[in-house]
CSV table of C-alpha atoms in Angstrom, one decimal:
chain,number,residue,atom,x,y,z
A,1,MET,CA,0.0,0.0,0.0
A,2,ILE,CA,1.4,3.4,-1.0
A,3,THR,CA,1.1,5.8,2.0
A,4,ARG,CA,3.0,8.6,0.4
A,5,LEU,CA,3.1,9.0,-3.4
A,6,PRO,CA,6.7,9.3,-4.7
A,7,VAL,CA,5.7,11.9,-7.2
A,8,GLU,CA,4.5,14.1,-4.2
A,9,CYS,CA,7.9,13.8,-2.6
A,10,TRP,CA,9.4,14.9,-5.9
A,11,PHE,CA,7.2,17.9,-6.2
A,12,GLU,CA,8.1,18.9,-2.6
A,13,ARG,CA,11.8,18.9,-3.3
A,14,HIS,CA,12.0,20.1,-6.9
A,15,ALA,CA,8.9,22.0,-8.0
A,16,TYR,CA,11.0,25.2,-8.0
A,17,PHE,CA,12.3,23.9,-11.4
A,18,ALA,CA,9.3,25.9,-12.8
A,19,THR,CA,11.2,29.2,-12.3
A,20,ALA,CA,14.0,28.0,-14.6
A,21,LEU,CA,11.6,26.4,-17.0
A,22,ALA,CA,9.6,29.6,-17.3
A,23,ARG,CA,12.8,31.5,-17.9
A,24,GLU,CA,14.0,29.1,-20.6
A,25,THR,CA,10.7,29.4,-22.5
A,26,GLY,CA,10.5,33.2,-22.1
A,27,SER,CA,7.6,33.0,-19.7
A,28,ARG,CA,7.0,35.3,-16.6
A,29,MET,CA,6.2,33.8,-13.3
A,30,SER,CA,3.1,35.2,-11.6
A,31,ALA,CA,3.3,36.4,-8.0
A,32,GLY,CA,1.2,33.4,-6.9
A,33,THR,CA,3.4,30.9,-8.6
A,34,LYS,CA,6.5,32.5,-7.1
A,35,ARG,CA,4.9,32.1,-3.6
A,36,PHE,CA,4.1,28.5,-4.5
A,37,VAL,CA,7.6,27.8,-5.7
A,38,GLN,CA,9.3,29.6,-2.8
A,39,GLY,CA,7.1,27.7,-0.3
A,40,ILE,CA,8.2,24.3,-1.5
A,41,LEU,CA,9.7,22.1,1.3
A,42,VAL,CA,13.1,21.7,-0.3
A,43,ASN,CA,14.3,19.2,2.3
A,44,SER,CA,11.4,16.7,2.7
A,45,PRO,CA,12.1,13.5,4.6
A,46,ALA,CA,14.3,11.0,2.7
A,47,LYS,CA,12.2,8.2,1.4
A,48,GLU,CA,13.0,5.2,-0.8
A,49,GLN,CA,11.3,5.6,-4.1
A,50,PRO,CA,11.1,3.9,-7.5
A,51,PRO,CA,12.9,5.2,-10.6
A,52,ILE,CA,11.6,8.5,-11.9
A,53,HIS,CA,11.4,9.0,-15.7
A,54,LEU,CA,11.0,12.6,-16.9
A,55,MET,CA,9.4,13.0,-20.3
A,56,VAL,CA,9.6,16.3,-22.2
A,57,ALA,CA,8.9,17.3,-25.7
A,58,LEU,CA,11.4,20.2,-26.2
A,59,PRO,CA,15.0,20.9,-25.4
A,60,CYS,CA,14.0,24.1,-23.7
A,61,GLU,CA,11.9,22.1,-21.3
A,62,ALA,CA,14.7,19.7,-20.7
A,63,LYS,CA,17.5,22.3,-20.0
A,64,PRO,CA,16.6,23.4,-16.5
A,65,LEU,CA,15.9,19.9,-15.4
A,66,ILE,CA,19.2,18.7,-16.7
A,67,ALA,CA,20.9,21.5,-14.8
A,68,GLN,CA,18.9,21.0,-11.6
A,69,PHE,CA,19.5,17.3,-11.3
A,70,GLY,CA,23.0,17.1,-12.8
A,71,LEU,CA,22.0,14.7,-15.6
A,72,SER,CA,24.4,13.5,-18.2
A,73,ARG,CA,23.6,12.7,-21.8
A,74,LEU,CA,23.9,9.0,-22.6
A,75,MET,CA,26.2,8.4,-25.6
A,76,GLY,CA,25.0,5.9,-28.1
A,77,GLU,CA,21.3,6.8,-27.8
A,78,ASN,CA,20.7,7.8,-31.4
A,79,PHE,CA,16.9,7.6,-31.5
A,80,PHE,CA,16.1,10.1,-28.7
A,81,PRO,CA,18.2,12.4,-26.5
A,82,ILE,CA,18.3,10.7,-23.1
A,83,PHE,CA,19.9,12.1,-20.0
A,84,ARG,CA,20.4,10.1,-16.7
A,85,ASN,CA,21.8,10.0,-13.2
A,86,GLN,CA,21.3,7.4,-10.5
A,87,ASP,CA,17.7,8.5,-9.7
A,88,PHE,CA,16.3,9.9,-12.9
A,89,THR,CA,16.1,9.5,-16.7
A,90,LEU,CA,15.0,12.3,-18.9
A,91,THR,CA,14.0,11.8,-22.5
A,92,VAL,CA,13.4,14.5,-25.1
A,93,SER,CA,10.7,13.1,-27.4
A,94,GLY,CA,10.0,15.8,-29.9
A,95,VAL,CA,6.7,17.4,-30.6
A,96,GLY,CA,3.4,15.4,-30.9
A,97,LYS,CA,1.7,12.3,-29.7
A,98,THR,CA,3.4,9.8,-31.9
A,99,ALA,CA,6.9,11.1,-30.9
A,100,MET,CA,5.9,11.0,-27.2
A,101,ALA,CA,4.5,7.5,-27.3
A,102,ALA,CA,7.6,6.2,-29.2
A,103,ALA,CA,10.0,7.9,-26.8
A,104,LEU,CA,8.3,6.6,-23.7
A,105,ALA,CA,8.1,3.1,-24.9
A,106,TYR,CA,11.8,3.2,-25.9
A,107,THR,CA,12.8,4.6,-22.5
A,108,HIS,CA,10.8,1.9,-20.7
A,109,ALA,CA,12.4,-0.8,-22.9
A,110,ARG,CA,15.8,0.5,-22.1
A,111,TYR,CA,15.6,1.6,-18.5
A,112,GLY,CA,12.2,0.7,-17.1
A,113,ASN,CA,10.7,-1.8,-14.6
A,114,VAL,CA,7.1,-2.7,-15.0
A,115,GLY,CA,4.8,-1.4,-12.3
A,116,THR,CA,7.4,0.2,-10.0
A,117,GLU,CA,8.4,3.4,-11.9
A,118,VAL,CA,7.2,7.0,-11.8
A,119,TRP,CA,6.5,8.7,-15.1
A,120,LEU,CA,6.3,12.5,-15.2
A,121,ASN,CA,5.4,14.6,-18.3
A,122,ILE,CA,6.8,18.1,-17.5
A,123,GLY,CA,6.6,21.0,-19.8
A,124,VAL,CA,4.7,24.1,-21.1
A,125,ALA,CA,1.1,24.4,-22.2
A,126,GLY,CA,-1.2,27.1,-23.5
A,127,HIS,CA,-4.2,28.5,-21.8
A,128,ALA,CA,-6.7,31.2,-22.7
A,129,GLU,CA,-7.0,32.8,-19.3
A,130,LEU,CA,-4.3,31.6,-16.8
A,131,PRO,CA,-1.3,34.0,-16.3
A,132,VAL,CA,1.9,33.0,-18.1
A,133,GLY,CA,4.1,31.1,-15.7
A,134,GLU,CA,1.3,29.5,-13.6
A,135,VAL,CA,2.0,25.9,-12.6
A,136,ARG,CA,-0.8,23.2,-12.8
A,137,LEU,CA,-1.0,19.5,-12.0
A,138,VAL,CA,-3.3,17.9,-14.5
A,139,HIS,CA,-6.4,16.0,-13.2
A,140,LYS,CA,-8.0,15.3,-16.6
A,141,ILE,CA,-6.6,14.7,-20.0
A,142,THR,CA,-8.7,14.8,-23.1
A,143,ASP,CA,-7.5,13.7,-26.6
A,144,LEU,CA,-9.5,16.2,-28.7
A,145,GLU,CA,-9.1,14.2,-31.9
A,146,ARG,CA,-10.3,10.9,-30.4
A,147,GLY,CA,-12.8,12.2,-27.9
A,148,ARG,CA,-11.3,10.1,-25.1
A,149,SER,CA,-10.5,11.3,-21.6
A,150,TRP,CA,-8.3,10.0,-18.7
A,151,TYR,CA,-8.3,11.0,-15.1
A,152,PRO,CA,-4.9,10.7,-13.4
A,153,PRO,CA,-5.5,9.7,-9.8
A,154,ILE,CA,-4.3,12.4,-7.3
A,155,VAL,CA,-4.2,10.4,-4.1
A,156,THR,CA,-2.7,13.1,-1.8
A,157,ARG,CA,-3.4,16.8,-1.5
A,158,PRO,CA,-1.6,18.5,-4.4
A,159,LEU,CA,1.0,21.2,-3.8
A,160,CYS,CA,-0.3,23.4,-6.6
A,161,ARG,CA,-3.7,23.9,-8.2
A,162,THR,CA,-5.0,21.3,-10.7
A,163,ASP,CA,-6.5,21.8,-14.1
A,164,ALA,CA,-7.9,19.9,-17.1
A,165,LEU,CA,-5.8,19.6,-20.2
A,166,VAL,CA,-6.7,19.1,-23.9
A,167,THR,CA,-4.2,17.3,-26.2
A,168,VAL,CA,-4.4,18.4,-29.9
A,169,SER,CA,-2.8,17.1,-33.0
A,170,ARG,CA,-1.8,20.4,-34.5
A,171,PRO,CA,-0.8,23.8,-33.0
A,172,GLU,CA,-3.8,25.8,-31.9
A,173,THR,CA,-4.3,29.4,-32.9
A,174,CYS,CA,-7.2,29.9,-30.4
A,175,TYR,CA,-7.8,28.2,-27.1
A,176,GLU,CA,-11.6,27.8,-27.2
A,177,ARG,CA,-11.9,25.8,-24.0
A,178,PRO,CA,-10.9,27.1,-20.5
A,179,GLU,CA,-8.3,24.3,-20.2
A,180,LEU,CA,-4.6,23.7,-20.7
A,181,TYR,CA,-3.5,22.8,-24.3
A,182,ASP,CA,-0.6,20.7,-25.3
A,183,MET,CA,0.3,18.1,-28.0
A,184,GLU,CA,1.7,15.1,-26.1
A,185,ALA,CA,-0.1,14.5,-22.7
A,186,SER,CA,-2.7,12.0,-23.9
A,187,ALA,CA,-0.2,9.8,-25.6
A,188,PHE,CA,2.1,10.1,-22.6
A,189,TYR,CA,-0.5,9.1,-20.2
A,190,GLU,CA,-2.0,6.2,-22.2
A,191,THR,CA,1.4,4.7,-22.9
A,192,ALA,CA,2.9,5.2,-19.5
A,193,CYS,CA,-0.1,3.5,-17.8
A,194,ARG,CA,0.8,0.3,-19.7
A,195,PHE,CA,4.0,0.1,-17.7
A,196,SER,CA,3.1,1.5,-14.3
A,197,SER,CA,0.3,2.1,-11.8
A,198,SER,CA,-1.8,5.0,-12.9
A,199,GLU,CA,-1.3,7.1,-9.7
A,200,LEU,CA,2.5,7.1,-10.5
A,201,VAL,CA,1.8,8.7,-13.9
A,202,GLN,CA,1.3,12.5,-13.7
A,203,CYS,CA,1.6,15.6,-15.8
A,204,LEU,CA,2.9,19.0,-14.5
A,205,LYS,CA,2.5,22.0,-16.8
A,206,VAL,CA,3.7,25.6,-16.8
A,207,VAL,CA,1.5,28.1,-18.8
A,208,SER,CA,3.6,29.5,-21.7
A,209,ASP,CA,1.1,31.6,-23.7
A,210,ASN,CA,-2.4,32.9,-23.9
A,211,LEU,CA,-3.8,32.9,-27.5
């Protein structure tokens, strides 16, 4: 029985990555998000946890995470850029659902253990109303093209607000729904849940634009 979700421990120690992520993508952190980031418990109690796999679409999303965790690029990985240390892997998939599904499956085949690993999709997303730089944990993912939705279980009190997210197949020029928009999360979640328990599969997004 999981009494404390490993992903929550990760958020407590490292959610301040959002400041660097926002800077790398040209976003501005809102005052509320700065308070959230500054209030993170950096030194949470040490707990044994399963491997953590970070999945991002873009190099600009990967850069602050690589720096924060001291990840080194693995030589010989020609299909996807993969960075690693003792506790983390980070894979840069490229944009889109097909790229994300392929990168995640490849990472699992190379470095995964069925049922015991944490998968985190971290990156930027658009939103019609939220301030640029706001951080959101995703509680619902909808694939707009397929009309299918998933509900990532959030089994402990989240350390930031949550929001719904829509995954689209092409870049949007207008965010018609009051939800986050990206191009990978549905493929990430559906694929990762084949390899791990659903409560260990989560998406964390930073708002990057307001179309």
